[in-house]
Phi, psi and omega in degrees: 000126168274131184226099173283122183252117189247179201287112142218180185219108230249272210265358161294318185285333186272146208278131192244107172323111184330124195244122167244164196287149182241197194113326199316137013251031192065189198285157183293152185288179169200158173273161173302153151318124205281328192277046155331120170253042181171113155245174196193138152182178180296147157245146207246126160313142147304160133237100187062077087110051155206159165253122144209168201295000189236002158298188198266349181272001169080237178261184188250119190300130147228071117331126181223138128280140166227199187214149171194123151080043172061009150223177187285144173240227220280115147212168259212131188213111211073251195287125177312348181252311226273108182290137171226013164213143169265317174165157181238144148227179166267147116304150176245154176211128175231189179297329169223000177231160175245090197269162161257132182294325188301324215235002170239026191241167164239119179240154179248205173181131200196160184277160183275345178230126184209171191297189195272343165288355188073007178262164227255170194229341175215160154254071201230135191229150204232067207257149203242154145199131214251133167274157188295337195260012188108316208291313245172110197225136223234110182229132182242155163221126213222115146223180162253207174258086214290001190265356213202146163247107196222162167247148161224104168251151159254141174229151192226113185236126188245121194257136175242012200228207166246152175078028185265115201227123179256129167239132145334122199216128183240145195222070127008136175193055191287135197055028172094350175248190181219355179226170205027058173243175199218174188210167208179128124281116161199161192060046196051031197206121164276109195238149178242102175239156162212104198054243180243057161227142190231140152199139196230124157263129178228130191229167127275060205238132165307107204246106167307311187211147201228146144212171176237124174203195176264142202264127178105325195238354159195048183265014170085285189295349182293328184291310184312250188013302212256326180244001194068021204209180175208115159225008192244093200247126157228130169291353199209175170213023193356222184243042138329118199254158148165204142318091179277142194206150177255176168222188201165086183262135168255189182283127165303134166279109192301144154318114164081025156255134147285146167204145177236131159236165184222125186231134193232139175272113188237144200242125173188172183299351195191141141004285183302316223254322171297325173297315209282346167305308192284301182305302161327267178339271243268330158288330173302284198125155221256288189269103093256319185287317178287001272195285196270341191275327214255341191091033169296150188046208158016269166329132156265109182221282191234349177275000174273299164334320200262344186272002161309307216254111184298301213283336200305309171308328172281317198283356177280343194278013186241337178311127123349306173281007183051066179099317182337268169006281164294326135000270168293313193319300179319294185295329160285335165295299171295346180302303158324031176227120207302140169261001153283336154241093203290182190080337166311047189295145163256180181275322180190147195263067171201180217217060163010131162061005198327303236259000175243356181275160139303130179263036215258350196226134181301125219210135182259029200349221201309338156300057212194150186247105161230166215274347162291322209269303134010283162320305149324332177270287184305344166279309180335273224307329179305308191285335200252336164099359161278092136003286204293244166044253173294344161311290202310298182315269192347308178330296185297313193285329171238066164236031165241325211278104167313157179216166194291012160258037163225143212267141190089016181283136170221022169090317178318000000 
C-alpha cells in the first residue's frame, strides 16, 4: 500500500522554548567522498556570451550537485567550487539495528530521464538503495531548479520489515568550510549559516521530531547511536561556530508500508532569502521543476542542449553504445562551468582524496580552472559542433591567464 504523506508536524511544529545544542565546535570537518557516480545542475543560455537573469532561460541557478556511495554529496552555491553541503543521507532504525545508508545499501543509479535509445536527456538521477538485509528500499530522484537556487530530491521510501523508522540526517559544510557554521530550526525549516551564506532545508515529510547540533557530539544521531532514541531536542546552536548536523526523525513505518516525500535545498545571501528559495521550490512541485529542469515545452533545459549540437547524432551512430556515453559526456562537460563567470570550465566537480582530508580551511580542489583540462573541453565542445562555448572559454582564459608582465607571473 502506498500512503502519501503531506506536511505536517508534531513535536517540531509546536512552539518550544529555544533549547542550544552544546559540544562546539564538534567533531573536525572532512570534504565530501571523491568518486562521484552523478554530478548536476541546471542549464542556462548565454546572453552576448555571459549569464543573466534578464535572459532567455530567466534566472540563474547556480547549484551545482554531486552523488557518491547512493547520496547527495558536495553541493555547491555561488561560486562552482563553493561547497555548502558534505551530504545528506538516512539513518535507518528497525528493532535491532541502526543502519547509515552510504555503508549499508546496495546502490544502483541511473538517469531519470532518456531517449527511446536509452541515452540520458538531463542530468537529473534516479537513484535505488536496497538494504542488504531486505528490511528496506530507498528511491531518490535528484535535480535541481533551474528559475531558484534550490536542490529537489523526492524521496519514495519503502519498509520491508515492521517498525522501520527514518531518520533524516545533513551535514552542512557552508562557505566552503565545514567548520564556523552555526545552525537554527524554526518554522519548519532547518537552516546553516556562516557569514552572508545560508542553506535551508524545507520537506514535507511528517517530521516526529527534530534537532540541530554539532557532529559527533549533539547532532541527534550521535545519541540515536549510543541509546537508541533521540530525545535531547535542540533549536540552535547559538553562538557557538562549528561543525553542524540537522536530525530529522520521521513517522515510523509498518511492513509493506510507503511513503514520497519531497525534500529541498534552499541557498541565498541570508536565512531569509535561503528558507524563501526552499520554500518557492518546494511550492512549485517535484513536475513543474523537472519539468522546466529536462526542457518540456517551453522550458529551456537540458534537452535543448543537446538538440544545440549539430555533430551529436553522427558521432552517436558510430558509438557502440548508440551514443549514452556521449551523451552524458556532452552534458557533464557543460555541467562544469561556473555560471558567474561564463567560460569558466573546471577540471572536476570534487575534492580529491575528499573523504580523508580536513575541510576546517577553504579549499577548490579539483574544482579549479586549469588550462589542460581546460583545453580538453573546448575541442569536445568544438567536436559536438558547440560553437559557442569554446568562443566563451577562450574569452575568459584571456582575461585570467597570467603573462610575464603580471606580477606574481613565474614563468609555469
Amino acid at each position: 500500500s502506498v500512503v502519501l504523506l503531506s506536511a505536517c508536524s508534531d513535536k517540531s511544529s509546536s512552539p518550544q522554548q529555544p533549547t542550544t545544542a552544546p559540544g562546539a565546535p564538534g567533531k573536525s570537518s572532512l570534504w565530501s567522498y571523491s568518486g562521484k557516480t552523478g554530478i548536476g545542475t541546471s542549464y542556462e543560455q548565454y546572453t552576448n556570451g555571459a549569464y543573466s537573469d534578464s535572459g532567455a532561460t530567466g534566472v540563474v541557478s547556480k547549484v551545482w550537485f554531486s552523488i557518491a556511495q547512493g547520496i547527495l554529496t558536495e553541493t555547491m552555491y555561488g561560486l562552482i567550487h563553493e561547497a555548502q553541503l558534505q551530504e545528506l543521507q538516512f539513518f535507518i532504525k528497525g528493532n535491532d539495528f541502526l543502519d547509515e545508508e552510504k555503508k549499508d545499501t546496495v546502490s544502483t543509479i541511473e538517469y531519470l530521464n532518456t531517449d527511446p535509445q536509452g541515452r540520458p536527456t538531463s542530468l537529473a538521477y534516479k537513484i535505488v538503495n536496497k538494504d542488504k538485509d531486505g528490511k528496506y528500499e530507498i528511491e531518490k530522484h535528484i535535480f535541481t531548479d533551474p528559475d531558484s537556487q534550490a536542490l529537489m530530491m523526492r524521496v519514495q521510501f519503502r519498509a520491508l520489515a515492521d517498525g522501520i523508522t527514518p531518520y533524516i540526517f545533513v551535514n552542512p559544510s557552508i562557505a566552503n568550510t565545514g567548520s564556523n557554521d552555526s545552525a537554527a530550526f524554526a518554522n519548519n525549516t532547518w537552516t546553516a549559516s556562516e557569514g552572508s551564506t545560508s542553506m535551508s532545508l524545507k520537506t514535507n515529510a511528517p517530521v516526529a521530531q527534530s534537532t540541530v547540533g554539532f557532529e559527533g557530539v549533539s547532532d541527534g544521531i550521535t545519541e540515536v547511536k549510543q541509546s537508541g532514541s533521540l530525545t535531547k531536542i535542540y533549536t540552535s546552536t547559538g553562538n557557538d561556530k562549528g561543525n553542524v548536523a540537522f536530525t530529522l526523525q520521521l513517522n515510523t513505518l509498518k511492513k509493506d508500508e510507503s511513503a514520497q516525500w519531497d525534500l529541498v535545498l534552499g541557498f541565498g545571501k541570508s536565512p531569509a532569502e535561503s528558507q524563501a528559495a526552499a520554500e518557492q521550490t518546494l511550492a512549485k512541485g517535484y513536475d513543474k521543476v523537472l519539468a522546466h529542469y529536462n526542457g518540456d515545452g517551453d522550458a529551456i533545459g537540458w534537452q535543448d542542449f543537446l538538440s544545440s549540437l549539430p555533430a551529436l547524432e553522427k558521432l552517436s551512430a558510430t558509438a557502440t553504445d548508440d551514443g549514452k556515453l556521449l551523451y552524458t559526456s556532452a552534458m557533464v562537460l557543460k555541467a562544469q562551468e561556473d555560471k558567474t563567470h561564463a567560460g569558466a570550465f573546471i577540471a572536476s566537480l570534487s575534492n580529491p582524496w575528499g573523504d580523508i582530508k580536513p575541510a576546517e580551511k577553504s579549499a577548490t580542489g579539483y574544482k579549479a580552472v586549469w588550462p589542460r583540462d581546460f583545453y580538453q573541453v573546448a575541442m569536445a565542445m568544438l567536436a559536438l559542433g558547440d560553437t559557442q562555448s569554446p568562443r566563451v572559454e577562450l574569452e575568459y582564459l584571456e582575461k585570467v591567464q597570467a603573462g610575464p608582465n603580471v606580477k606574481g607571473y613565474t614563468g609555469t
